Amino acid sequence: MSDDSHDGHDDHEHHEPDREEFHHDPIGHAEVRAGMTVGELADSYGDAGIGAADLHEAVDIYAEMLGDEDVTNFFGLAGAMVPTGMRKIVAELIRDGHIDALVTTGANLTHDAIEAIGGKHHHGQVHAEGKTERDHDEQLRDEEVDRIYNVYLPQEHFALFENHLRSEVFPAVEGDGEDDDGVVSIQELTAALGRANSEVNERESVDEGAGVAAAAYENDVPIYCPAIQDSVLGLQAWMYSQTADFTLDALADMTTITDQAFDAEKSGAMVVGGGVPKNYVLQTMLVSPEAYDYAVQLTMDPPQTGGLSGATLDEARSWGKLEKAARNASVYADATITLPLVVAAARERIGE
């Protein structure tokens, strides 16, 4: 045997690869037990991957947003969140000082007011047994019941809402026809709606709480509704404007919300759903010297279509809507499931 013989192992020494991205952080396994709190469950999600890890990160960021008094919190609320039962969560965030500016849809404000003045939404079904979905909806049409997936709303509540607007809301912001031109901002209208909801709710001793707009009015939190025309509230405002000294200024609110962004020492965005509320919250930073320091998005829309609703918050960073160093997380799941979880866990974290 020659002197340079070897056992075959020397040529295969193990070398650790140069790993810039990889860190030793093994996946754990979520623990679930009887009696654990929502916060403990969210902490346990942090041991796991995929959506569980995203939700854990969202809780961590939202808790930091709420726990820092220097953060101005902007909240975007799209979708059918009020009629599906998320109303009290948002109202209580406002009452506890955790929302400084609310951007939402005219539809959510419509359904919020309906409940404030005595109407109710009801559990329903997508289609009745033995019927197609179309047959079921044709029957609901005949019975004058509107359907939002598995939620029902009797149409007479819209008549109640119209009367509420015409007797309690619109006259409060209508011009006097002399030195007043009758032009009001959308935010002034939403404040008048909140005041009326609060007053009628108390006066009529309505079982349901006064809700989101009332909480905002009582706590001086502005509500912005940039696509108010796209709702029953907007339709009613338009019809009223045909015979009254009343016009909405669609641009006026941009000054107020931009001022809030300018004055913020730090800012955070909680965006529930997509559409106009999401973009209106984020675009505010395009005319501000700063950008969002924190952002959380709860959505089901994928980013691959290029649509705004599914666009990632990282993409928003490229526009200058988020700071380069901003903390952000997106959770891709039904917001009626994720919003209560994130809010409950974040509140537990900060002790409020």
CSV table of C-alpha atoms in Angstrom, one decimal, residues 27-342:
chain,number,residue,atom,x,y,z
A,27,ILE,CA,-40.2,25.6,13.9
A,28,GLY,CA,-41.9,24.7,17.1
A,29,HIS,CA,-45.4,23.3,17.5
A,30,ALA,CA,-48.4,25.3,18.6
A,31,GLU,CA,-49.7,24.4,22.0
A,32,VAL,CA,-53.5,24.4,22.6
A,33,ARG,CA,-55.0,23.7,26.0
A,34,ALA,CA,-58.2,24.2,27.8
A,35,GLY,CA,-58.5,27.6,29.5
A,36,MET,CA,-55.7,29.4,27.6
A,37,THR,CA,-56.2,33.0,26.7
A,38,VAL,CA,-56.4,34.5,23.2
A,39,GLY,CA,-53.0,36.2,23.9
A,40,GLU,CA,-51.5,32.8,24.9
A,41,LEU,CA,-52.9,31.2,21.7
A,42,ALA,CA,-51.4,34.0,19.6
A,43,ASP,CA,-48.1,33.6,21.3
A,44,SER,CA,-48.2,29.9,20.5
A,45,TYR,CA,-48.9,30.7,16.9
A,46,GLY,CA,-45.4,32.2,16.9
A,47,ASP,CA,-43.9,28.8,17.2
A,48,ALA,CA,-45.6,27.7,13.9
A,49,GLY,CA,-45.3,28.8,10.3
A,50,ILE,CA,-47.3,30.1,7.3
A,51,GLY,CA,-50.5,32.0,8.4
A,52,ALA,CA,-50.0,31.3,12.1
A,53,ALA,CA,-46.7,33.0,12.1
A,54,ASP,CA,-48.2,36.0,10.2
A,55,LEU,CA,-51.0,36.4,12.7
A,56,HIS,CA,-48.5,36.3,15.5
A,57,GLU,CA,-46.4,39.0,13.9
A,58,ALA,CA,-49.6,41.1,13.3
A,59,VAL,CA,-50.5,40.9,17.0
A,60,ASP,CA,-46.9,41.9,17.9
A,61,ILE,CA,-47.0,44.9,15.6
A,62,TYR,CA,-50.6,46.0,16.5
A,63,ALA,CA,-49.8,45.7,20.3
A,64,GLU,CA,-46.8,48.0,19.7
A,65,MET,CA,-48.9,50.5,17.8
A,66,LEU,CA,-51.6,50.6,20.5
A,67,GLY,CA,-49.1,50.6,23.4
A,68,ASP,CA,-47.1,53.6,22.2
A,69,GLU,CA,-48.8,56.9,23.0
A,70,ASP,CA,-46.7,58.7,20.4
A,71,VAL,CA,-48.3,56.6,17.6
A,72,THR,CA,-51.2,58.1,15.7
A,73,ASN,CA,-53.4,55.2,14.7
A,74,PHE,CA,-55.2,55.2,11.3
A,75,PHE,CA,-57.9,52.4,10.9
A,76,GLY,CA,-59.2,51.4,7.5
A,77,LEU,CA,-62.5,49.4,7.6
A,78,ALA,CA,-63.8,48.0,4.3
A,79,GLY,CA,-66.1,45.1,3.5
A,80,ALA,CA,-69.3,44.1,5.3
A,81,MET,CA,-67.7,44.2,8.8
A,82,VAL,CA,-70.5,46.0,10.6
A,83,PRO,CA,-73.4,43.8,9.4
A,84,THR,CA,-71.4,40.7,10.1
A,85,GLY,CA,-70.9,41.5,13.7
A,86,MET,CA,-67.6,43.4,14.0
A,87,ARG,CA,-69.3,46.7,15.0
A,88,LYS,CA,-68.6,46.6,18.8
A,89,ILE,CA,-64.9,45.7,18.3
A,90,VAL,CA,-64.3,48.9,16.3
A,91,ALA,CA,-66.5,51.1,18.5
A,92,GLU,CA,-64.7,50.0,21.6
A,93,LEU,CA,-61.3,50.6,20.0
A,94,ILE,CA,-62.4,54.2,19.4
A,95,ARG,CA,-63.8,54.6,22.9
A,96,ASP,CA,-60.5,53.4,24.4
A,97,GLY,CA,-58.4,55.8,22.4
A,98,HIS,CA,-56.9,53.3,20.0
A,99,ILE,CA,-58.2,54.8,16.8
A,100,ASP,CA,-57.3,58.4,15.9
A,101,ALA,CA,-58.8,58.4,12.3
A,102,LEU,CA,-61.3,56.0,10.9
A,103,VAL,CA,-61.6,55.5,7.1
A,104,THR,CA,-64.6,53.3,6.1
A,105,THR,CA,-67.3,52.8,3.6
A,106,GLY,CA,-70.7,54.3,3.4
A,107,ALA,CA,-72.1,50.8,3.6
A,108,ASN,CA,-70.6,50.2,7.0
A,109,LEU,CA,-71.9,53.6,8.2
A,110,THR,CA,-75.3,52.7,6.9
A,111,HIS,CA,-75.5,49.4,8.7
A,112,ASP,CA,-74.0,51.0,11.8
A,113,ALA,CA,-76.7,53.6,11.9
A,114,ILE,CA,-79.5,51.1,11.3
A,115,GLU,CA,-78.5,49.2,14.4
A,116,ALA,CA,-78.0,52.4,16.4
A,117,ILE,CA,-81.7,53.4,15.8
A,118,GLY,CA,-83.3,50.0,16.4
A,119,GLY,CA,-82.8,47.8,13.4
A,120,LYS,CA,-81.1,44.5,13.4
A,121,HIS,CA,-79.2,42.1,11.1
A,122,HIS,CA,-80.1,38.5,11.3
A,123,HIS,CA,-78.5,35.1,10.8
A,124,GLY,CA,-79.4,33.7,7.4
A,125,GLN,CA,-78.2,31.1,4.9
A,126,VAL,CA,-76.7,31.1,1.5
A,127,HIS,CA,-79.4,29.0,0.0
A,128,ALA,CA,-82.3,27.1,1.4
A,129,GLU,CA,-82.4,23.3,1.5
A,130,GLY,CA,-83.8,21.9,-1.7
A,131,LYS,CA,-83.4,25.1,-3.6
A,132,THR,CA,-80.7,26.6,-5.8
A,133,GLU,CA,-79.0,29.8,-4.6
A,134,ARG,CA,-80.9,31.7,-7.3
A,135,ASP,CA,-84.3,30.3,-6.2
A,136,HIS,CA,-83.5,31.2,-2.7
A,137,ASP,CA,-82.6,34.8,-3.6
A,138,GLU,CA,-85.7,35.1,-5.7
A,139,GLN,CA,-87.8,34.2,-2.7
A,140,LEU,CA,-85.9,36.6,-0.5
A,141,ARG,CA,-86.6,39.3,-3.1
A,142,ASP,CA,-90.3,38.6,-2.9
A,143,GLU,CA,-90.1,38.6,0.9
A,144,GLU,CA,-88.2,42.0,0.9
A,145,VAL,CA,-85.1,40.7,2.6
A,146,ASP,CA,-81.6,41.6,1.5
A,147,ARG,CA,-78.8,39.1,1.8
A,148,ILE,CA,-75.1,39.6,2.6
A,149,TYR,CA,-73.8,36.1,2.2
A,150,ASN,CA,-75.3,34.4,5.3
A,151,VAL,CA,-76.6,37.6,6.9
A,152,TYR,CA,-80.2,38.9,6.3
A,153,LEU,CA,-81.5,42.5,6.6
A,154,PRO,CA,-85.2,43.3,6.2
A,155,GLN,CA,-85.7,46.1,3.7
A,156,GLU,CA,-87.9,48.1,6.0
A,157,HIS,CA,-84.8,49.0,8.0
A,158,PHE,CA,-83.7,51.2,5.0
A,159,ALA,CA,-86.9,53.2,5.3
A,160,LEU,CA,-86.2,53.7,9.0
A,161,PHE,CA,-82.7,54.8,8.0
A,162,GLU,CA,-84.0,57.3,5.4
A,163,ASN,CA,-86.3,58.8,7.9
A,164,HIS,CA,-83.4,59.1,10.4
A,165,LEU,CA,-81.3,60.9,7.9
A,166,ARG,CA,-84.0,63.3,6.8
A,167,SER,CA,-85.2,64.2,10.3
A,168,GLU,CA,-82.0,64.0,12.4
A,169,VAL,CA,-78.9,64.2,10.2
A,170,PHE,CA,-79.3,66.2,7.0
A,171,PRO,CA,-81.1,69.3,8.5
A,172,ALA,CA,-78.2,69.7,10.9
A,173,VAL,CA,-75.7,70.3,8.1
A,174,GLU,CA,-78.0,71.9,5.5
A,175,GLY,CA,-77.3,75.5,4.6
A,176,ASP,CA,-79.7,78.3,5.5
A,177,GLY,CA,-80.0,79.5,1.9
A,178,GLU,CA,-78.6,83.0,2.6
A,179,ASP,CA,-75.0,83.4,3.6
A,180,ASP,CA,-74.4,79.7,3.9
A,181,ASP,CA,-73.7,77.9,0.6
A,182,GLY,CA,-74.7,74.5,2.1
A,183,VAL,CA,-71.4,72.9,1.2
A,184,VAL,CA,-70.1,70.5,3.9
A,185,SER,CA,-67.3,68.0,4.1
A,186,ILE,CA,-68.0,64.3,4.2
A,187,GLN,CA,-66.4,64.2,7.6
A,188,GLU,CA,-68.8,66.9,8.8
A,189,LEU,CA,-71.7,64.7,7.6
A,190,THR,CA,-70.3,61.6,9.3
A,191,ALA,CA,-69.9,63.6,12.6
A,192,ALA,CA,-73.6,64.7,12.3
A,193,LEU,CA,-74.5,61.0,11.7
A,194,GLY,CA,-72.6,60.0,14.8
A,195,ARG,CA,-74.3,62.7,16.9
A,196,ALA,CA,-77.8,61.7,15.6
A,197,ASN,CA,-77.1,58.0,16.2
A,198,SER,CA,-76.0,58.7,19.8
A,199,GLU,CA,-79.0,60.9,20.6
A,200,VAL,CA,-81.6,58.7,19.1
A,201,ASN,CA,-80.1,55.5,20.6
A,202,GLU,CA,-80.3,57.1,24.1
A,203,ARG,CA,-83.7,58.7,23.5
A,204,GLU,CA,-85.3,55.6,22.2
A,205,SER,CA,-83.5,53.3,24.7
A,206,VAL,CA,-82.3,51.0,21.9
A,207,ASP,CA,-81.0,47.7,23.2
A,208,GLU,CA,-78.1,47.7,20.8
A,209,GLY,CA,-75.2,50.1,21.5
A,210,ALA,CA,-74.9,53.4,19.6
A,211,GLY,CA,-72.1,52.0,17.6
A,212,VAL,CA,-69.1,53.2,15.6
A,213,ALA,CA,-70.1,56.6,14.3
A,214,ALA,CA,-71.5,57.6,17.7
A,215,ALA,CA,-68.3,56.5,19.5
A,216,ALA,CA,-66.3,58.6,17.0
A,217,TYR,CA,-68.5,61.6,17.5
A,218,GLU,CA,-68.4,61.4,21.3
A,219,ASN,CA,-64.6,61.0,21.3
A,220,ASP,CA,-63.7,63.6,18.6
A,221,VAL,CA,-62.4,60.9,16.2
A,222,PRO,CA,-62.9,61.9,12.5
A,223,ILE,CA,-64.6,59.4,10.2
A,224,TYR,CA,-63.5,59.7,6.6
A,225,CYS,CA,-65.7,58.1,3.9
A,226,PRO,CA,-64.1,58.9,0.6
A,227,ALA,CA,-66.4,56.7,-1.5
A,228,ILE,CA,-69.6,57.7,0.3
A,229,GLN,CA,-71.5,57.8,-3.1
A,230,ASP,CA,-71.1,54.0,-3.3
A,231,SER,CA,-73.7,53.3,-0.6
A,232,VAL,CA,-77.3,53.8,0.5
A,233,LEU,CA,-76.0,56.7,2.7
A,234,GLY,CA,-74.6,58.3,-0.4
A,235,LEU,CA,-77.7,57.7,-2.4
A,236,GLN,CA,-79.8,59.3,0.3
A,237,ALA,CA,-77.4,62.3,0.5
A,238,TRP,CA,-77.7,62.7,-3.3
A,239,MET,CA,-81.5,62.6,-3.2
A,240,TYR,CA,-81.7,65.1,-0.4
A,241,SER,CA,-79.3,67.4,-2.3
A,242,GLN,CA,-81.8,67.6,-5.2
A,243,THR,CA,-84.3,69.6,-3.1
A,244,ALA,CA,-82.2,71.2,-0.3
A,245,ASP,CA,-79.3,73.6,0.1
A,246,PHE,CA,-76.9,70.7,0.7
A,247,THR,CA,-73.7,69.6,-1.2
A,248,LEU,CA,-70.9,67.4,-0.2
A,249,ASP,CA,-67.3,68.5,-0.8
A,250,ALA,CA,-65.3,65.4,-1.7
A,251,LEU,CA,-61.9,67.0,-1.4
A,252,ALA,CA,-62.3,68.9,1.9
A,253,ASP,CA,-61.5,65.9,4.1
A,254,MET,CA,-58.1,65.5,2.5
A,255,THR,CA,-56.8,68.5,4.4
A,256,THR,CA,-57.9,67.2,7.8
A,257,ILE,CA,-56.5,63.7,7.4
A,258,THR,CA,-53.3,65.1,5.8
A,259,ASP,CA,-52.9,67.4,8.8
A,260,GLN,CA,-53.2,64.4,11.1
A,261,ALA,CA,-50.4,62.6,9.2
A,262,PHE,CA,-48.2,65.7,9.2
A,263,ASP,CA,-48.7,66.2,13.0
A,264,ALA,CA,-48.0,62.6,13.9
A,265,GLU,CA,-44.8,61.9,15.7
A,266,LYS,CA,-45.1,58.2,14.6
A,267,SER,CA,-48.0,56.6,12.7
A,268,GLY,CA,-49.6,53.2,12.3
A,269,ALA,CA,-52.1,51.7,10.0
A,270,MET,CA,-54.5,48.9,10.7
A,271,VAL,CA,-56.2,48.0,7.4
A,272,VAL,CA,-59.1,45.6,7.4
A,273,GLY,CA,-60.0,44.6,3.9
A,274,GLY,CA,-59.0,46.5,0.8
A,275,GLY,CA,-60.6,48.9,-1.7
A,276,VAL,CA,-60.9,52.6,-1.1
A,277,PRO,CA,-60.5,52.6,2.7
A,278,LYS,CA,-57.1,50.8,2.4
A,279,ASN,CA,-55.8,53.1,-0.3
A,280,TYR,CA,-57.1,56.3,1.3
A,281,VAL,CA,-55.3,55.4,4.6
A,282,LEU,CA,-52.0,54.6,2.8
A,283,GLN,CA,-52.0,57.3,0.2
A,284,THR,CA,-52.1,60.0,2.9
A,285,MET,CA,-48.4,59.5,3.4
A,286,LEU,CA,-47.6,60.4,-0.2
A,287,VAL,CA,-48.0,64.1,0.7
A,288,SER,CA,-46.5,63.8,4.2
A,289,PRO,CA,-42.8,64.2,4.9
A,290,GLU,CA,-42.9,60.9,6.9
A,291,ALA,CA,-44.5,57.5,6.2
A,292,TYR,CA,-46.1,54.8,8.3
A,293,ASP,CA,-43.9,53.3,11.0
A,294,TYR,CA,-46.3,50.3,11.5
A,295,ALA,CA,-48.8,48.7,9.3
A,296,VAL,CA,-51.0,45.6,9.6
A,297,GLN,CA,-53.3,44.3,6.8
A,298,LEU,CA,-56.1,41.7,7.2
A,299,THR,CA,-57.2,40.6,3.7
A,300,MET,CA,-58.2,37.6,1.6
A,301,ASP,CA,-57.1,39.1,-1.7
A,302,PRO,CA,-53.9,37.8,-3.4
A,303,PRO,CA,-51.2,40.1,-4.6
A,304,GLN,CA,-50.6,38.4,-7.9
A,305,THR,CA,-53.5,40.1,-9.7
A,306,GLY,CA,-51.9,43.6,-9.2
A,307,GLY,CA,-55.1,44.8,-7.5
A,308,LEU,CA,-54.9,47.3,-4.6
A,309,SER,CA,-56.9,45.1,-2.2
A,310,GLY,CA,-54.3,42.3,-2.3
A,311,ALA,CA,-51.2,44.4,-2.7
A,312,THR,CA,-48.6,43.7,0.0
A,313,LEU,CA,-47.5,46.3,2.5
A,314,ASP,CA,-44.0,45.7,1.3
A,315,GLU,CA,-45.2,46.9,-2.2
A,316,ALA,CA,-46.6,50.0,-0.4
A,317,ARG,CA,-43.0,50.7,0.9
A,318,SER,CA,-41.8,51.2,-2.7
A,319,TRP,CA,-44.3,54.0,-3.0
A,320,GLY,CA,-43.1,55.7,0.1
A,321,LYS,CA,-46.3,54.9,2.1
A,322,LEU,CA,-44.3,52.9,4.6
A,323,GLU,CA,-40.9,53.8,6.1
A,324,LYS,CA,-38.1,51.6,4.9
A,325,ALA,CA,-37.7,50.4,8.5
A,326,ALA,CA,-41.4,50.1,9.1
A,327,ARG,CA,-42.7,47.0,10.9
A,328,ASN,CA,-45.5,45.4,8.9
A,329,ALA,CA,-47.5,42.2,8.5
A,330,SER,CA,-50.2,40.9,6.3
A,331,VAL,CA,-52.6,38.1,7.3
A,332,TYR,CA,-54.5,36.4,4.5
A,333,ALA,CA,-57.7,35.1,6.0
A,334,ASP,CA,-61.3,36.1,6.6
A,335,ALA,CA,-61.2,39.3,8.6
A,336,THR,CA,-64.2,38.3,10.6
A,337,ILE,CA,-62.0,35.6,12.0
A,338,THR,CA,-58.7,37.5,12.3
A,339,LEU,CA,-59.8,40.9,13.5
A,340,PRO,CA,-61.2,39.7,16.8
A,341,LEU,CA,-58.1,37.5,17.4
A,342,VAL,CA,-55.6,40.3,16.6
